[in-house]
Short mmCIF file of C-alpha atoms in Angstrom, two decimals:
data_model
loop_
_atom_site.label_atom_id
_atom_site.label_comp_id
_atom_site.label_asym_id
_atom_site.label_seq_id
_atom_site.Cartn_x
_atom_site.Cartn_y
_atom_site.Cartn_z
CA MET A 28 32.70 4.98 -73.72
CA GLN A 29 33.87 8.55 -73.28
CA PHE A 30 31.84 11.47 -74.51
CA PHE A 31 32.89 15.03 -75.13
CA VAL A 32 31.45 18.47 -75.76
CA GLN A 33 29.90 19.43 -79.10
CA LYS A 34 29.30 22.85 -80.58
CA LEU A 35 25.72 24.04 -80.81
CA ARG A 36 23.96 22.06 -83.49
CA ARG A 37 20.31 22.04 -84.36
CA ASN A 38 18.21 18.93 -83.95
CA VAL A 39 20.51 17.54 -81.28
CA VAL A 40 17.59 16.70 -79.05
CA THR A 41 14.63 14.65 -80.21
CA MET A 42 11.65 14.61 -77.91
CA ALA A 43 9.10 11.84 -77.69
CA ALA A 44 5.50 12.54 -76.91
CA ALA A 45 4.72 13.00 -73.23
CA ASP A 46 3.84 9.76 -71.50
CA SER A 47 0.48 10.06 -69.80
CA SER A 48 1.57 7.40 -67.32
CA ALA A 49 4.45 9.55 -65.99
CA VAL A 50 4.36 9.81 -62.23
CA GLY A 51 3.89 13.32 -60.84
CA SER A 52 6.00 16.03 -62.41
CA ASP A 53 9.16 13.94 -62.89
CA VAL A 54 10.82 13.95 -66.29
CA GLU A 55 12.47 10.70 -67.39
CA ILE A 56 15.21 11.51 -69.91
CA THR A 57 16.81 8.78 -71.99
CA VAL A 58 20.20 9.98 -73.23
CA LEU A 59 21.40 8.50 -76.51
CA SER A 60 24.63 8.93 -78.47
CA PHE A 61 24.37 10.17 -82.05
CA THR A 62 24.65 6.53 -83.18
CA GLY A 63 21.55 5.63 -81.18
CA GLU A 64 23.39 3.85 -78.38
CA GLN A 65 21.86 4.45 -74.97
CA ILE A 66 24.21 6.31 -72.63
CA THR A 67 22.11 6.65 -69.52
CA VAL A 68 18.62 7.31 -68.18
CA VAL A 69 18.15 10.34 -65.92
CA SER A 70 15.04 11.05 -63.86
CA LEU A 71 14.61 14.59 -62.54
CA PRO A 72 11.77 16.69 -61.19
CA GLY A 73 10.21 18.98 -63.75
CA ASP A 74 11.34 22.02 -61.79
CA SER A 75 15.01 21.04 -62.22
CA THR A 76 17.04 23.49 -64.27
CA LEU A 77 18.90 22.64 -67.45
CA LEU A 78 22.14 23.20 -65.51
CA GLU A 79 21.10 20.58 -62.96
CA PHE A 80 20.46 18.15 -65.81
CA LYS A 81 23.96 18.79 -67.20
CA ARG A 82 25.47 18.27 -63.76
CA LYS A 83 23.55 15.02 -63.44
CA LEU A 84 25.11 13.81 -66.67
CA THR A 85 28.53 14.86 -65.40
CA THR A 86 28.10 12.63 -62.32
CA CYS A 87 27.37 9.78 -64.74
CA GLY A 88 30.83 10.29 -66.22
CA HIS A 89 30.02 12.44 -69.24
CA LEU A 90 31.69 15.81 -69.78
CA VAL A 91 28.84 18.09 -70.84
CA GLU A 92 29.38 21.33 -68.89
CA GLU A 93 29.51 23.31 -72.13
CA GLN A 94 26.96 21.18 -73.99
CA GLN A 95 24.37 23.20 -75.87
CA LEU A 96 21.20 21.37 -76.82
CA SER A 97 18.15 21.99 -78.95
CA CYS A 98 14.71 20.46 -79.08
CA GLY A 99 13.48 20.63 -82.63
CA GLU A 100 13.71 24.34 -83.48
CA LEU A 101 13.86 25.32 -79.81
CA ALA A 102 17.38 26.04 -78.51
CA LEU A 103 17.97 24.83 -74.97
CA ASN A 104 20.53 27.47 -74.12
CA ASP A 105 19.36 28.91 -70.82
CA ASP A 106 20.81 26.97 -67.89
CA LYS A 107 18.51 28.77 -65.45
CA LYS A 108 15.28 27.57 -67.09
CA THR A 109 13.56 24.49 -65.76
CA LEU A 110 12.73 21.38 -67.76
CA THR A 111 9.04 22.26 -67.50
CA GLN A 112 9.66 25.75 -68.88
CA PHE A 113 11.27 24.11 -71.91
CA GLY A 114 8.15 22.01 -72.37
CA LEU A 115 9.83 18.74 -71.34
CA GLU A 116 7.51 16.41 -69.44
CA GLY A 117 6.88 12.72 -69.04
CA LYS A 118 9.38 10.61 -70.97
CA VAL A 119 11.73 12.29 -73.44
CA THR A 120 14.73 11.17 -75.44
CA VAL A 121 17.85 13.32 -75.67
CA THR A 122 20.45 12.67 -78.36
CA LEU A 123 23.98 14.03 -77.88
CA VAL A 124 26.08 14.78 -80.93
CA LEU A 125 29.61 14.61 -79.58
CA LYS A 126 33.00 15.97 -80.51
CA GLY A 127 36.52 15.46 -79.23
CA LEU A 128 39.38 17.93 -79.08
CA ASN A 129 41.96 17.50 -81.84
CA VAL A 130 45.01 18.10 -79.66
CA ASP A 131 47.60 17.33 -82.35
CA ARG A 132 46.01 19.70 -84.87
CA HIS A 133 45.93 22.57 -82.38
CA ILE A 134 49.52 21.94 -81.31
CA GLU A 135 50.60 22.00 -84.94
CA THR A 136 48.71 25.25 -85.51
CA LEU A 137 50.17 27.02 -82.48
CA ARG A 138 53.69 25.78 -83.13
CA ALA A 139 53.36 27.28 -86.62
CA LYS A 140 52.53 30.63 -84.96
CA GLY A 141 48.82 30.30 -85.64
CA SER A 142 46.03 30.86 -83.12
CA MET A 143 43.10 29.06 -81.55
CA THR A 144 40.00 30.64 -83.04
CA GLU A 145 37.11 28.47 -81.81
CA ALA A 146 35.67 29.40 -78.42
CA ASP A 147 34.15 25.92 -78.04
CA ASP A 148 37.57 24.29 -78.44
CA ILE A 149 39.02 26.63 -75.83
CA ASN A 150 36.18 25.83 -73.43
CA LEU A 151 36.75 22.12 -73.90
CA LEU A 152 40.51 22.48 -73.47
CA CYS A 153 39.98 24.43 -70.25
CA ALA A 154 37.61 21.73 -68.99
CA PHE A 155 40.28 19.09 -69.61
CA GLY A 156 42.98 21.24 -68.01
CA LYS A 157 40.88 21.91 -64.93
CA GLU A 158 40.15 18.21 -64.53
CA ILE A 159 43.85 17.32 -64.79
CA PHE A 160 44.96 19.99 -62.30
CA LEU A 161 42.32 19.06 -59.75
CA ASN A 162 43.67 15.51 -59.74
CA GLU A 163 47.18 16.76 -58.94
CA PRO A 164 48.46 17.71 -55.47
CA SER A 165 49.13 21.34 -54.60
CA LEU A 166 52.78 20.38 -54.03
CA LEU A 167 54.29 18.58 -57.02
CA GLU A 168 57.15 16.18 -56.28
CA LEU A 169 59.30 15.92 -59.40
CA GLN A 170 62.46 14.13 -60.48
CA PRO A 171 65.11 15.63 -62.79
CA PRO A 172 66.11 16.10 -65.52
CA LEU A 173 63.85 19.12 -65.90
CA VAL A 174 63.76 22.23 -68.02
CA ILE A 175 62.50 25.02 -65.77
CA ALA A 176 60.95 28.16 -67.28
CA ALA A 177 58.93 31.12 -66.05
CA ASN A 178 57.48 34.53 -66.88
CA LEU A 179 56.26 33.99 -70.43
CA PHE A 180 53.81 36.89 -70.05
CA GLY A 181 51.80 36.08 -73.16
CA CYS A 182 54.81 35.86 -75.50
CA ALA A 183 54.01 32.81 -77.62
CA HIS A 184 57.21 33.15 -79.64
CA GLN A 185 59.27 32.80 -76.43
CA LEU A 186 57.49 29.55 -75.61
CA ASN A 187 58.10 28.24 -79.13
CA TYR A 188 61.77 29.22 -78.78
CA ILE A 189 62.04 27.18 -75.58
CA PHE A 190 60.56 24.11 -77.28
CA ASP A 191 62.78 24.62 -80.33
CA THR A 192 65.85 24.83 -78.10
CA PHE A 193 65.25 22.05 -75.58
CA GLY A 194 62.86 19.79 -77.49
CA GLU A 195 59.10 19.32 -77.43
CA PRO A 196 57.49 17.02 -74.88
CA PRO A 197 57.98 14.15 -74.37
CA VAL A 198 61.64 14.56 -75.43
CA SER A 199 62.16 16.90 -72.46
CA GLN A 200 60.34 17.23 -69.16
CA TYR A 201 59.24 20.76 -68.28
CA LEU A 202 58.33 22.68 -65.17
CA PHE A 203 56.72 26.08 -65.77
CA LEU A 204 56.66 28.37 -62.74
CA GLY A 205 53.71 30.55 -63.74
CA ASN A 206 53.04 34.03 -65.16
CA TYR A 207 51.85 32.68 -68.50
CA VAL A 208 49.46 35.52 -69.34
CA SER A 209 49.08 39.32 -69.40
CA ARG A 210 51.37 42.05 -70.75
CA GLY A 211 52.02 40.20 -74.03
CA CYS A 212 49.44 40.09 -76.83
CA ASN A 213 49.22 36.28 -77.22
CA SER A 214 48.33 35.08 -73.75
CA ILE A 215 45.53 32.79 -74.93
CA ASP A 216 47.77 30.97 -77.40
CA THR A 217 50.68 30.79 -74.93
CA PHE A 218 48.64 29.24 -72.13
CA GLY A 219 46.60 27.22 -74.64
CA LEU A 220 49.69 25.53 -76.10
CA LEU A 221 50.85 24.55 -72.62
CA LEU A 222 47.41 23.13 -71.80
CA LEU A 223 47.49 21.11 -75.02
CA TYR A 224 50.86 19.59 -74.12
CA LYS A 225 49.61 19.05 -70.57
CA LYS A 226 46.62 17.17 -71.97
CA LYS A 227 48.79 15.04 -74.26
CA TYR A 228 51.76 14.49 -71.92
CA PRO A 229 50.55 15.12 -68.35
CA GLN A 230 53.67 13.52 -66.82
CA LYS A 231 56.07 15.56 -68.96
CA VAL A 232 54.59 19.06 -68.59
CA HIS A 233 54.14 20.50 -65.10
CA MET A 234 52.57 23.90 -64.55
CA LEU A 235 52.42 26.00 -61.39
CA ARG A 236 50.14 28.94 -60.77
CA GLY A 237 51.88 32.31 -60.85
CA ARG A 238 51.04 35.82 -59.75
CA GLN A 239 49.34 36.63 -63.06
CA GLU A 240 47.04 33.60 -62.83
CA CYS A 241 44.33 35.20 -60.73
CA ALA A 242 41.30 37.33 -61.48
CA SER A 243 42.49 40.57 -59.89
CA ILE A 244 45.93 40.71 -61.57
CA SER A 245 44.94 39.38 -65.01
CA ARG A 246 42.02 41.82 -65.00
CA ILE A 247 44.45 44.76 -64.88
CA TYR A 248 47.46 43.76 -66.98
CA GLY A 249 45.89 42.76 -70.28
CA PHE A 250 44.63 39.18 -70.21
CA TYR A 251 41.03 40.23 -69.54
CA ASP A 252 41.17 42.68 -72.44
CA GLU A 253 42.60 40.06 -74.80
CA CYS A 254 39.88 37.53 -73.93
CA LYS A 255 37.17 40.16 -74.32
CA ARG A 256 38.58 41.38 -77.64
CA LYS A 257 39.11 37.95 -79.21
CA PHE A 258 36.22 36.03 -77.64
CA SER A 259 34.21 37.19 -74.62
CA VAL A 260 34.35 37.92 -70.90
CA ARG A 261 33.00 34.40 -70.41
CA THR A 262 36.21 33.03 -71.95
CA TRP A 263 38.24 34.98 -69.37
CA LYS A 264 36.11 33.55 -66.56
CA THR A 265 36.66 30.05 -67.96
CA PHE A 266 40.44 30.55 -67.81
CA ILE A 267 40.14 31.86 -64.24
CA GLU A 268 38.48 28.59 -63.23
CA VAL A 269 41.51 26.75 -64.63
CA PHE A 270 43.92 29.06 -62.79
CA ASN A 271 42.09 28.41 -59.53
CA SER A 272 42.65 24.67 -59.90
CA MET A 273 46.41 24.77 -60.56
CA PRO A 274 49.14 23.60 -58.16
CA PHE A 275 51.34 26.36 -56.76
CA CYS A 276 54.53 24.70 -55.48
CA ALA A 277 57.02 22.03 -56.57
CA LEU A 278 59.71 20.01 -54.82
CA ILE A 279 62.47 18.73 -57.13
CA GLN A 280 64.19 15.57 -55.90
#
């Protein structure tokens, strides 16, 4: 069973009373799905941080990097705090309310010249994109036919024109050579639409890292400002993590 990230929602975590028989300062956390099905059991020292707990769940196969939890009325939103500082001790039960990314809906919105407006959806999309890119080699070996495009520079209408002209994936296979962001005013939507197609058709959409896809360049030429204006600096940093995972060269036939 695959589990995904969910927006912050109250009463996600239910905590049982501390078990007096717990050994030492370890915290035994039973993780349940929202339907009550047990996902896993994690045992961690009480001085482990919330971030370490999330990483532990990730090693169990569950994508929860952006998961925000609450315990009753207490929001568990500080990754640096320890389990003990949150008042978790003994045996506790954590319930995850989970949400998937509606790829088709977002593609439809962006193709209709709309925008992605939910930061949580962008974070989840970036997590998927990063995972896909890290599983690809730095040198892509591709077979034609291919439509090759480059230098979109945040112009979403240019990307839509390309798809209108040559066909949406999977009708055509695409290789994008980079420079997706900065200069234009719709960098998030431009790169976001490509990530959505990459998620849906990973063998039909190939994306290389360009000069604009780094922290120093995108910080100067507009992408940083767009992320900060529409969402937050954290959103920009999330995109940078995706850029850092992208392949940078392709060999065609």
